[in-house]
Coordinates of C-alpha atoms in Angstrom, one line a residue:
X1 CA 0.0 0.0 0.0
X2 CA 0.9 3.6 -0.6
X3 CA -0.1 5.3 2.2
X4 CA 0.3 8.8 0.6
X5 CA -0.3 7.8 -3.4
X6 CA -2.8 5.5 -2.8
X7 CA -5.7 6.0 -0.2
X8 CA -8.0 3.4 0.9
X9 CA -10.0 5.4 2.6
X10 CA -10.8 9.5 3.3
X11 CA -10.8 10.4 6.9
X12 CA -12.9 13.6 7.4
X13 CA -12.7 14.7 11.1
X14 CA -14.2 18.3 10.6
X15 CA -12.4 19.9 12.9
X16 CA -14.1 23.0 14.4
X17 CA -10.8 24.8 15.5
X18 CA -7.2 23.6 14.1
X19 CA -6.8 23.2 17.9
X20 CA -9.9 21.4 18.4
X21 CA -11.3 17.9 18.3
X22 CA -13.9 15.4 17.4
X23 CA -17.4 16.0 19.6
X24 CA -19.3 12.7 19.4
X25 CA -21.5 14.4 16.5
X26 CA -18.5 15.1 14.1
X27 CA -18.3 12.6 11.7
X28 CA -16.0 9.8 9.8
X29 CA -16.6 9.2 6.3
X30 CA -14.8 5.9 5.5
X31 CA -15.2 4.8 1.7
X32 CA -16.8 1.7 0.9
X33 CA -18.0 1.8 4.8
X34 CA -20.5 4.1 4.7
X35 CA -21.0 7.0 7.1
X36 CA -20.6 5.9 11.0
X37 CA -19.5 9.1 14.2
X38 CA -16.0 8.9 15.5
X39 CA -17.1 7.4 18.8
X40 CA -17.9 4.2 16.9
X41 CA -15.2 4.1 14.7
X42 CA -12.0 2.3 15.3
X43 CA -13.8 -1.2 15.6
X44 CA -11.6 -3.5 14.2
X45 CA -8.4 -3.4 12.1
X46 CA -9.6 -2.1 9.0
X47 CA -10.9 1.0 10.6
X48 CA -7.5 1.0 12.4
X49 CA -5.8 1.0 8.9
X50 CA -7.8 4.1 7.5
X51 CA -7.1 5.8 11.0
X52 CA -3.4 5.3 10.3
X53 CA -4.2 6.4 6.3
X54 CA -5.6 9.6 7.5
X55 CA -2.6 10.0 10.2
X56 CA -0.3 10.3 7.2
X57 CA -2.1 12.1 4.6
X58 CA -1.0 15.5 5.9
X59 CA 2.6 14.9 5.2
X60 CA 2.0 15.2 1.9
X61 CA 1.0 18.8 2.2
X62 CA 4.7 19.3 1.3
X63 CA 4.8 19.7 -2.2
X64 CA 0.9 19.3 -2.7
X65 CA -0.5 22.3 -2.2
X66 CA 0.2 26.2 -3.4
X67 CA 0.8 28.8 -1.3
X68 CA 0.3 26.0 2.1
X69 CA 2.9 23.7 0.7
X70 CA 6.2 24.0 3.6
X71 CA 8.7 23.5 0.3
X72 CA 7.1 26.2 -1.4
X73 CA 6.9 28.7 1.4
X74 CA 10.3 27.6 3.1
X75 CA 12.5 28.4 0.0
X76 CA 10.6 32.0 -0.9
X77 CA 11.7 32.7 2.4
X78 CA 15.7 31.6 2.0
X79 CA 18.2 33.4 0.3
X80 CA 17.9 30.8 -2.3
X81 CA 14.7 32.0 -4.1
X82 CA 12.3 34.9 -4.8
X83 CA 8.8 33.6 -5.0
X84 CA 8.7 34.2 -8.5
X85 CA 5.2 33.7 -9.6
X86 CA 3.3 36.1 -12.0
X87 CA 3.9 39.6 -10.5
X88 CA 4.4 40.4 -6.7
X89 CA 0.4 39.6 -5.4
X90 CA 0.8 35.7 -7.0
X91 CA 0.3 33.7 -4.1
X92 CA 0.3 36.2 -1.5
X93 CA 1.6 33.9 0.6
X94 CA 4.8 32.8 -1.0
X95 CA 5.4 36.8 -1.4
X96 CA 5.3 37.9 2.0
X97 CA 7.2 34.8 2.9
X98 CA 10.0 36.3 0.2
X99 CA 10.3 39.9 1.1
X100 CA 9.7 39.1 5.0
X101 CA 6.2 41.7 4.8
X102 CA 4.9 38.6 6.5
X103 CA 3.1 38.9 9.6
X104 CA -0.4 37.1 11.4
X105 CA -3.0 38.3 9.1
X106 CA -1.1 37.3 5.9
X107 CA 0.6 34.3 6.4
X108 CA -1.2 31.5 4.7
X109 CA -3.0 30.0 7.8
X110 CA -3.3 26.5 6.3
X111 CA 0.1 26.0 7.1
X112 CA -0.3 25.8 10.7
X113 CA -3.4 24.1 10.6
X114 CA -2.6 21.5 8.5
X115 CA 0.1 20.7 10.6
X116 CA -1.9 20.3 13.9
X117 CA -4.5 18.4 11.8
X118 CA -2.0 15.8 11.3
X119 CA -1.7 16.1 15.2
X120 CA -5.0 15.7 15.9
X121 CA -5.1 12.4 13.5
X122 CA -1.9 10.8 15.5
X123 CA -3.7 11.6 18.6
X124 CA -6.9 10.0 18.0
X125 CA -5.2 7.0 17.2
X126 CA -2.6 6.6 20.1
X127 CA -6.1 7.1 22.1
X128 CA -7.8 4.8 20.2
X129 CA -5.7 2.5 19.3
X130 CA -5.0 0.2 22.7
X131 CA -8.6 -0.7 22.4
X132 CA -9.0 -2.2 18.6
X133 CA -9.0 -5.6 18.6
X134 CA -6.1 -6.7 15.8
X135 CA -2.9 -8.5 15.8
X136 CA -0.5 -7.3 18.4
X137 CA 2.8 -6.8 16.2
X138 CA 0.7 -4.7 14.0
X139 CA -0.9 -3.0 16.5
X140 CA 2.6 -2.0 18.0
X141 CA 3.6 -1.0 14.3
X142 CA 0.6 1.3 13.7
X143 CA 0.7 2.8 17.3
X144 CA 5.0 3.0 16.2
X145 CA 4.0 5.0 12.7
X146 CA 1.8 7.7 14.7
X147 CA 4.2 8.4 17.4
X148 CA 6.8 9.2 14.8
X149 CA 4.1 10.8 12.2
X150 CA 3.4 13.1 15.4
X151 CA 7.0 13.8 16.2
X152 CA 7.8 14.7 12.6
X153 CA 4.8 17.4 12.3
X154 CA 5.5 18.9 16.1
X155 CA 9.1 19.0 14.3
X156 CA 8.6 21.4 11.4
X157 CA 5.8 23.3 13.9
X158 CA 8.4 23.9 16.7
X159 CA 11.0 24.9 14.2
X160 CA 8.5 27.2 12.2
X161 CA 6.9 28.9 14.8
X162 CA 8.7 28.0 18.0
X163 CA 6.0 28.9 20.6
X164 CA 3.1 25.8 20.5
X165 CA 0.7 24.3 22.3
X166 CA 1.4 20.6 23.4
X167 CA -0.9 18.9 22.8
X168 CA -1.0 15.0 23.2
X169 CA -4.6 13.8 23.4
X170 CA -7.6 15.1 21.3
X171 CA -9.7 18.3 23.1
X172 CA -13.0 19.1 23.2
X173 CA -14.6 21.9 22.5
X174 CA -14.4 23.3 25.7
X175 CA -10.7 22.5 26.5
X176 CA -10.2 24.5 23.5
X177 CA -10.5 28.3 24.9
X178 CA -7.8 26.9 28.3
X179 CA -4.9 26.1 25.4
X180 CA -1.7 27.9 26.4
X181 CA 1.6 27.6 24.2
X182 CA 4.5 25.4 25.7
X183 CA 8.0 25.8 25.7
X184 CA 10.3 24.8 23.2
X185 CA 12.1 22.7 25.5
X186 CA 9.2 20.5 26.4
X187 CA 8.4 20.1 22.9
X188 CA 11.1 19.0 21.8
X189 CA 11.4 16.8 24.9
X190 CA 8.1 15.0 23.9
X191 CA 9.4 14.6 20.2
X192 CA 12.6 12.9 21.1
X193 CA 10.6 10.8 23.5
X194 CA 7.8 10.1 20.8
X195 CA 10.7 9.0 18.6
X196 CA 12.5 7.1 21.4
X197 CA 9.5 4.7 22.2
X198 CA 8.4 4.0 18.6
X199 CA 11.7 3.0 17.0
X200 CA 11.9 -0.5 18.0
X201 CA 8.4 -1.2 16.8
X202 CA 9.1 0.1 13.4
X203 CA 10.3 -2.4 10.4
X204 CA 14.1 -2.4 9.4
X205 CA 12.8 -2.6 5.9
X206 CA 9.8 -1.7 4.1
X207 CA 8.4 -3.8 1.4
X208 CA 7.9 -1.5 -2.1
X209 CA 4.1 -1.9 -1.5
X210 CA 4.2 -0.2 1.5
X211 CA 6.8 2.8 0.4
X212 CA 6.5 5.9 2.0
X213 CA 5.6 4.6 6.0
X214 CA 8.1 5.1 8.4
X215 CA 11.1 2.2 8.8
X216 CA 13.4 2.0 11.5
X217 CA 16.1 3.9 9.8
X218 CA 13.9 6.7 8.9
X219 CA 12.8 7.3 12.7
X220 CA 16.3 6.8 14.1
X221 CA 17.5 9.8 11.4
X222 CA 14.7 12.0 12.4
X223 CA 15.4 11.5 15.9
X224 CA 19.5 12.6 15.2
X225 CA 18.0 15.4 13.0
X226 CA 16.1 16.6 16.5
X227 CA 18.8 15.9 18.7
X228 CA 20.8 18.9 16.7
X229 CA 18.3 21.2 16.5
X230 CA 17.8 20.9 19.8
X231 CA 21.8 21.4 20.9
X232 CA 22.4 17.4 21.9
X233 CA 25.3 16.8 19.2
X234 CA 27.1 13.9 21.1
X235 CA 23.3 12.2 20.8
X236 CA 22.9 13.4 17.3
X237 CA 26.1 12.2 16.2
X238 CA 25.6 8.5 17.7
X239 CA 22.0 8.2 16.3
X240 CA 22.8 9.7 12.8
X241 CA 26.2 7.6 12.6
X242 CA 23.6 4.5 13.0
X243 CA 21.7 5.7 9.6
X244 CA 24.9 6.6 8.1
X245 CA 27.2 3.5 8.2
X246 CA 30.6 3.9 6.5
X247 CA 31.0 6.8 5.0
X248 CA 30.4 6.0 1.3
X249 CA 29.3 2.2 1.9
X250 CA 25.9 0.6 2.1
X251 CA 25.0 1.1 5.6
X252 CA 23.1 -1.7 8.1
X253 CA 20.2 0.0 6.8
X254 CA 20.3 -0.1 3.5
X255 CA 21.1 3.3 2.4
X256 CA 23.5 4.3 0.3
X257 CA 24.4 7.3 -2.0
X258 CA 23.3 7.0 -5.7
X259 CA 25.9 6.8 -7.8
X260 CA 25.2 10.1 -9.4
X261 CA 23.8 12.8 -8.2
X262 CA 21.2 13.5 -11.5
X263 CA 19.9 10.0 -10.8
X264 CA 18.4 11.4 -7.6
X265 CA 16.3 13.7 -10.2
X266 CA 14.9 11.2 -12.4
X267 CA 11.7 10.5 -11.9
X268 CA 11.4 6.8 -12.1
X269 CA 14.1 6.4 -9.3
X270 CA 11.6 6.2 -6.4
X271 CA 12.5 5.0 -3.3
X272 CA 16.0 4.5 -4.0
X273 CA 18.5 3.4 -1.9
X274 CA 19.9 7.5 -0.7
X275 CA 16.2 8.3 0.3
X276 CA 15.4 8.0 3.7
X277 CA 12.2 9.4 3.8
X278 CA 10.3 10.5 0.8
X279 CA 6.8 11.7 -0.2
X280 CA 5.1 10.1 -3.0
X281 CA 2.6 11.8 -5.1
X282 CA 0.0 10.0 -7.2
X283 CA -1.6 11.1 -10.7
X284 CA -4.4 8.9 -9.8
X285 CA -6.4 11.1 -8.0
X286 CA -7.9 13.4 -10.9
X287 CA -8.1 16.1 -8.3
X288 CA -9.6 19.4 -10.1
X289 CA -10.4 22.7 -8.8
X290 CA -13.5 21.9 -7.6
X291 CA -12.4 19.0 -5.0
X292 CA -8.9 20.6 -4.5
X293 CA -7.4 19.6 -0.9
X294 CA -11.2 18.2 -0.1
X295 CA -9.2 14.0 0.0
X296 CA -8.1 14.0 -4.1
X297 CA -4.8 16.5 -3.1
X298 CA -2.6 13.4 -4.1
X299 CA -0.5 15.0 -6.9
X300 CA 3.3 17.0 -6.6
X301 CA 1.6 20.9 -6.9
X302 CA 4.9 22.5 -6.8
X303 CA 6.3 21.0 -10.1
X304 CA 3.4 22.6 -11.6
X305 CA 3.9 25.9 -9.2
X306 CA 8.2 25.7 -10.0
X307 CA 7.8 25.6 -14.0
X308 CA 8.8 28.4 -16.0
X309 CA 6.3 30.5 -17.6
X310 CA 5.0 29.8 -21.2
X311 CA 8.1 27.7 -22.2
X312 CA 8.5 26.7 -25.3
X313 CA 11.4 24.8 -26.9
X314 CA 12.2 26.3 -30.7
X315 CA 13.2 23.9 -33.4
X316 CA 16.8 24.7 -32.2
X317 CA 16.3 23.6 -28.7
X318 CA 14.5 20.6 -29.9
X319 CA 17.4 19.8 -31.5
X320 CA 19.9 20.7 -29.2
X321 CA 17.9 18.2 -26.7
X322 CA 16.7 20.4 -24.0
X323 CA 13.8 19.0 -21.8
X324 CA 10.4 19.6 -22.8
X325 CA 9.7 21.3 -19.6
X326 CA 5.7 21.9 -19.1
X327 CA 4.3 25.3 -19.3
X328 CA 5.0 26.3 -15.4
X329 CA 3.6 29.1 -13.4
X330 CA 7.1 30.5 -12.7
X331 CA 7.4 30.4 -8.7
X332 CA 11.0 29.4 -7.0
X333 CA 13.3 32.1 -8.9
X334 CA 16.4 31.2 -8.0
X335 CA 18.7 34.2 -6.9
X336 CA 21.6 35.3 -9.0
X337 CA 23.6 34.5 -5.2
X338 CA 23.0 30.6 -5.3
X339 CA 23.7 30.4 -9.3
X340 CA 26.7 32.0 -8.5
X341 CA 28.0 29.5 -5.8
X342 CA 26.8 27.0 -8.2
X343 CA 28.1 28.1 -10.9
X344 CA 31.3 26.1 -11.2
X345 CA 29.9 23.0 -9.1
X346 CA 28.5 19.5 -11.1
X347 CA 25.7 19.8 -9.3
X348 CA 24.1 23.0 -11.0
X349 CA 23.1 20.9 -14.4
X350 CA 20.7 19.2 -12.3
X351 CA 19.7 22.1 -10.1
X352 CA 19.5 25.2 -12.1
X353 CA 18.3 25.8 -15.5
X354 CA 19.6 28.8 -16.8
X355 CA 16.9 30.0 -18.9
X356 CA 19.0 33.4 -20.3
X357 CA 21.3 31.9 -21.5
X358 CA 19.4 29.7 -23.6
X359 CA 16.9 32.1 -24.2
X360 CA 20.1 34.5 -26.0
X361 CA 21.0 31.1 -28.2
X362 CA 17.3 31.4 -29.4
X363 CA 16.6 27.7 -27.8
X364 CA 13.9 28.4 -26.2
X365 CA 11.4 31.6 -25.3
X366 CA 9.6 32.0 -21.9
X367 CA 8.2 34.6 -19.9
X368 CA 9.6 36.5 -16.9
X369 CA 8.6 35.8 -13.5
X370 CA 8.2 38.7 -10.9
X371 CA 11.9 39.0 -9.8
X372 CA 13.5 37.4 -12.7
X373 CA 17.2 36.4 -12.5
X374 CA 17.0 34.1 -15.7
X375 CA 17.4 30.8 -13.3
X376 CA 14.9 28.3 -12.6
X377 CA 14.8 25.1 -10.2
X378 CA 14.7 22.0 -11.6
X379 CA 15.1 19.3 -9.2
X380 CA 11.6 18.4 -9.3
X381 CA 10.7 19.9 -13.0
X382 CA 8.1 18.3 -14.7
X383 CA 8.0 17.4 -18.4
X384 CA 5.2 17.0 -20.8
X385 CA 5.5 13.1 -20.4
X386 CA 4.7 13.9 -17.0
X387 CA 1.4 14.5 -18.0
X388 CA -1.1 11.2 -17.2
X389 CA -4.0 12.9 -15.7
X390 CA -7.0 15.0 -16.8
X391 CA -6.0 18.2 -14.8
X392 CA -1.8 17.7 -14.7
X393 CA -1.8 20.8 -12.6
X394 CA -2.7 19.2 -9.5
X395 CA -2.0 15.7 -10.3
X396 CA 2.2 15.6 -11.1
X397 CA 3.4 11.7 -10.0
X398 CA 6.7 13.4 -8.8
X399 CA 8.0 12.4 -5.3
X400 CA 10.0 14.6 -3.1
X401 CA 12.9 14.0 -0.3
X402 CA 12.3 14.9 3.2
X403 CA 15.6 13.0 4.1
X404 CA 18.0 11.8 2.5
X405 CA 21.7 10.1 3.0
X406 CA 23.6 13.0 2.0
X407 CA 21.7 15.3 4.0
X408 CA 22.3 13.1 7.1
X409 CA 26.3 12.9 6.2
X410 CA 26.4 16.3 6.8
X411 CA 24.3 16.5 9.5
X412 CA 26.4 13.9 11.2
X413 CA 29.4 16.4 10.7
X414 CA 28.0 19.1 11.9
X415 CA 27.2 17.4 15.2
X416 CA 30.5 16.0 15.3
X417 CA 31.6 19.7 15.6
X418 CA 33.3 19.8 12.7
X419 CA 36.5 18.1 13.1
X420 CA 38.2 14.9 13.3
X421 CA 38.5 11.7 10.8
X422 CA 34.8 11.6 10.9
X423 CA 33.5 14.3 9.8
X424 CA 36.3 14.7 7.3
X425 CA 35.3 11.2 5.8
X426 CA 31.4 12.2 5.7
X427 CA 31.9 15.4 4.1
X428 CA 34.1 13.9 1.7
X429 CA 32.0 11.2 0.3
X430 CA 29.4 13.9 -0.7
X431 CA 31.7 16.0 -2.6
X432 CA 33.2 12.6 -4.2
X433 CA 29.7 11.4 -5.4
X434 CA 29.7 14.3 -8.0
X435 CA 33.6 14.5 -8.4
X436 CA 34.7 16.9 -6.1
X437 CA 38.0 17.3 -4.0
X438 CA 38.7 17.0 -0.7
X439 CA 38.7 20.4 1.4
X440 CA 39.3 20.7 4.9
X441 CA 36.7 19.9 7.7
X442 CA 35.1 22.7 9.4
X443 CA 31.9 23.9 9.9
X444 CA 31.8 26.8 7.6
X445 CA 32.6 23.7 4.9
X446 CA 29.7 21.9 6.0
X447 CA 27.1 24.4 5.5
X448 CA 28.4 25.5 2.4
X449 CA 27.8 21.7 1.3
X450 CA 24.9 21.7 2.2
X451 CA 23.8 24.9 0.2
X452 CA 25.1 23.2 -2.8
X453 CA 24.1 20.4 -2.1
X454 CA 20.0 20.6 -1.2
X455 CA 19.7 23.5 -3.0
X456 CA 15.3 23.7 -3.4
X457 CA 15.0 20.9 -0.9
X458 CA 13.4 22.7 2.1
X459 CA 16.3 23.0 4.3
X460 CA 17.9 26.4 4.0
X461 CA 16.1 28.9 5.9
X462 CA 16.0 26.1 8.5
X463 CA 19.9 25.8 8.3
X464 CA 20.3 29.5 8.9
X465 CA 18.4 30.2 11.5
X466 CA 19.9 27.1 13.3
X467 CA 23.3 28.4 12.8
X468 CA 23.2 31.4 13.3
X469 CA 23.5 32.9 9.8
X470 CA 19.9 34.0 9.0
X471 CA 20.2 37.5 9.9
X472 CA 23.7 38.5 7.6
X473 CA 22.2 36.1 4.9
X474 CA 18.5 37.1 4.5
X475 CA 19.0 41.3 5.2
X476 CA 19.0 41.7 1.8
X477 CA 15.2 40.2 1.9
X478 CA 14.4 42.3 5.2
X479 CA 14.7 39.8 7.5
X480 CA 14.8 41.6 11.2
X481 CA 17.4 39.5 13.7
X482 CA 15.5 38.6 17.2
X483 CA 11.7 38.4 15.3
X484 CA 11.8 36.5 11.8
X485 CA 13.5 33.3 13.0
X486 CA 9.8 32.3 13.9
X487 CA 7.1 33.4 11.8
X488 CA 4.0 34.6 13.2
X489 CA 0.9 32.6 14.9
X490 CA -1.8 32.9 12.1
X491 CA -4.8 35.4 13.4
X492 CA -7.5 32.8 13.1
X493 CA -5.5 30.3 15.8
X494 CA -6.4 33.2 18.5
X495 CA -9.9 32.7 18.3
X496 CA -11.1 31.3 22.2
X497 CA -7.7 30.4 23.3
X498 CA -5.2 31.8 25.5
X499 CA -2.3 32.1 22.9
X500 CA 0.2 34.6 22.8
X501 CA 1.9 36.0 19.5
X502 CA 5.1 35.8 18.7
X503 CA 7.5 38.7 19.2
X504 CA 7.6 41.6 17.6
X505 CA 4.7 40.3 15.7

């Protein structure tokens, strides 16, 4: 099963507040199963199945949604990329996000909610889940998957907007208005101890009709990748050098670096044996307009989002073999800053399309975005061949990373400090992969690597305001030191509760 391609069932909990819960008139529609209320739901292990369905669904708000999607709305908001898009009020959202304007009334709220959605999902089934009747390794799996499903949304939440509410079983209506926000610490406390109990119940391996759960490996990497946000290096360093293995060999795991780096880009190479955890997107579901993000939000929307405007190959380009690129809506400009540090490294080709120059050759026409620079993302670029369904803007079969064995090398090295045989060995094995000398250890080498390296992946603006750097890197963009590494609680989460905003917000 593919539990974010492929649905068996849609799990509509109706939430009355983002922050809120089931009352025992909300409803479960469950296809094939007819309509039944939550209370009775979670019967037997069917029901348990589409619980755990609906616990994952929100992940793939990644890439699968506009303005909402994390990927999109984390690189406007890195020195990486402008937002791009038609002119500077395309997608609000993504513009704000760009030019740091952003603030509560204006940040796409969906972002948060969606997030504590997929909160409210994990909780109802750790609540419910004891009390389904069901095979007791399975059982232990499923209750495994939703404690790291949880700890993967709190995650991104903490790290986006740093002050949250805990919350750990599903509220009422009236425990709603009493939620206060908790303290970093403690969330990231109940992450690593989400993470920590569900590891050993989770496979070592997972079969390729189940791609895109959580293994073993994938939990035990998210767990190091928590550890070093939250300052616990020496942890982060032994649970990430579990993942990792031998720098440059198959690890216990599995995982290994592709051989080449622009066989990480090709479509067809799902699930291969770098990714660690990965999204896959369906063009099964035929979403259109109408039923948009209403259960039939299966497809990669940012491919769509990421494509250059109105490009066309001429007869020159067709010949010359570039990729038939589909007609994009021209979001994700990259800056002229990361082309430049690119520029010279193997890793641009499969990167950064640079659509001037070929545009001066006369092999191909386009139109500008808003803040053109002549360089497009391509890492996830969709091609006309792409196109299986009946609306292919919503419905791109194009998976993304959320982790992956090079971005764990370095995070390894980082933790490590920066120094010793170690690190070196980790850091060189990336740069190898794609033909590149050794340089020294440090870690001003690491996070340049990692620039290059996961370039449009969703980690900058995360890297800079863990290190440090966000403030020299984005004040070109307007980014204010002491109030943009958080972004603001969205307006409508204030409604009956006892949250506070963020500061200077």
């Amino acid at each position: 099963m593919k539990l974010i391609s492929f649905k068996q069932s849609l799990v509509a909990f109706g939430v009355l507040l983002t922050l809120g819960a089931c009352d025992t008139d909300e409803k479960l529609e469950v296809k094939g199963d007819g309509v039944v209320l939550e209370t009775d739901f979670y019967r037997n292990e069917t029901e348990a199945y589409s619980g755990l369905v609906a616990a994952y669904d929100k992940v793939g708000k990644f890439a699968g949604s506009m303005e909402t999607a994390p990927l999109l709305f984390l690189n406007s908001a890195s020195d990486d990329f402008y937002a791009g898009g038609g002119n500077s009020g395309d997608q609000p959202g993504l513009q704000v996000a760009s030019n740091y304007t952003v603030s509560p009334s204006n940040i796409p709220p969906a972002i948060w909610s969606n997030y504590y959605q997929g909160v409210f999902r994990c909780n109802v089934m750790i609540q419910k889940l004891p009390g389904v009747p069901m095979d007791a390794a399975k059982k232990a799996r499923f209750m495994a998957e939703v404690k790291t499903l949880r700890a993967y949304y709190y995650f991104d939440i903490v790290r986006m907007f740093k002050n949250v509410p805990l919350i750990l079983v599903p509220l009422s209506k009236a425990e709603v208005p009493n939620v206060l926000q908790a303290k970093p610490a403690d969330v990231y406390a109940q992450i690593e101890k989400d993470l920590n109990e569900a590891i050993a119940d989770l496979p070592i391996t997972i079969p390729a009709s189940e791609s895109g759960r959580f293994s073993q490996g994938a939990a035990i990497a998210l767990l190091g990748k928590v550890y070093l946000y939250d300052n616990k290096k020496a942890e982060a360093a032994a649970e990430l050098a579990k993942v990792n293995g031998t720098p440059g060999q198959m690890s216990s795991y599995g995982y290994k670096l592709m051989p080449a780096f622009a066989d990480l880009w090709n479509h067809a190479n799902k699930f291969n044996t770098e990714s660690i955890f990965e999204i896959a997107y369906s063009d099964k579901s035929n979403a259109d307009w109408g039923n948009f993000e209403t259960g039939n939000d299966e497809g990669n929307v940012a491919a769509q989002l990421m494509g250059m405007r109105d490009y066309a190959r001429t007869a020159t380009g067709v010949t010359a073999g570039l990729p038939d690129y589909i007609n994009g809506w021209g979001f994700m400009v990259v800056t002229t800053d990361l082309a430049n540090a690119l520029s010279t490294d193997p890793r641009f080709a499969s990167t950064i399309f640079d659509a001037n120059a070929e545009k001066a050759a006369g092999r191909i026409t386009f139109t500008d975005s808003y803040n053109e620079t002549g360089y497009h993302f391509i890492k996830y670029a969709a091609v006309n061949a792409d196109i299986k369904a009946t609306n292919p803007f919503l419905n791109f079969a194009i998976n993304t990373y959320i982790i992956r064995l090079a971005d764990t090398y370095l995070l390894e090295a980082e933790a490590l400090g920066g120094t010793g045989a170690r690190a070196q060995a980790l850091l060189d094995a990336v740069r190898a992969r794609v033909g590149l000398p050794s340089v020294p250890v440090s870690l001003a080498a690491i996070y340049a690597e990692r620039r290059l390296e996961l370039a449009g992946e969703g980690h900058r603006w995360y890297d800079l305001v863990r290190t440090g750097q966000a403030a020299s890197k984005l004040a070109f963009k307007g980014f204010t030191a002491g109030k943009n590494e958080a972004f603001p609680i969205p307006y409508s989460e204030f409604n009956n509760t006892k949250m506070v905003q963020n500061d200077q917000y």
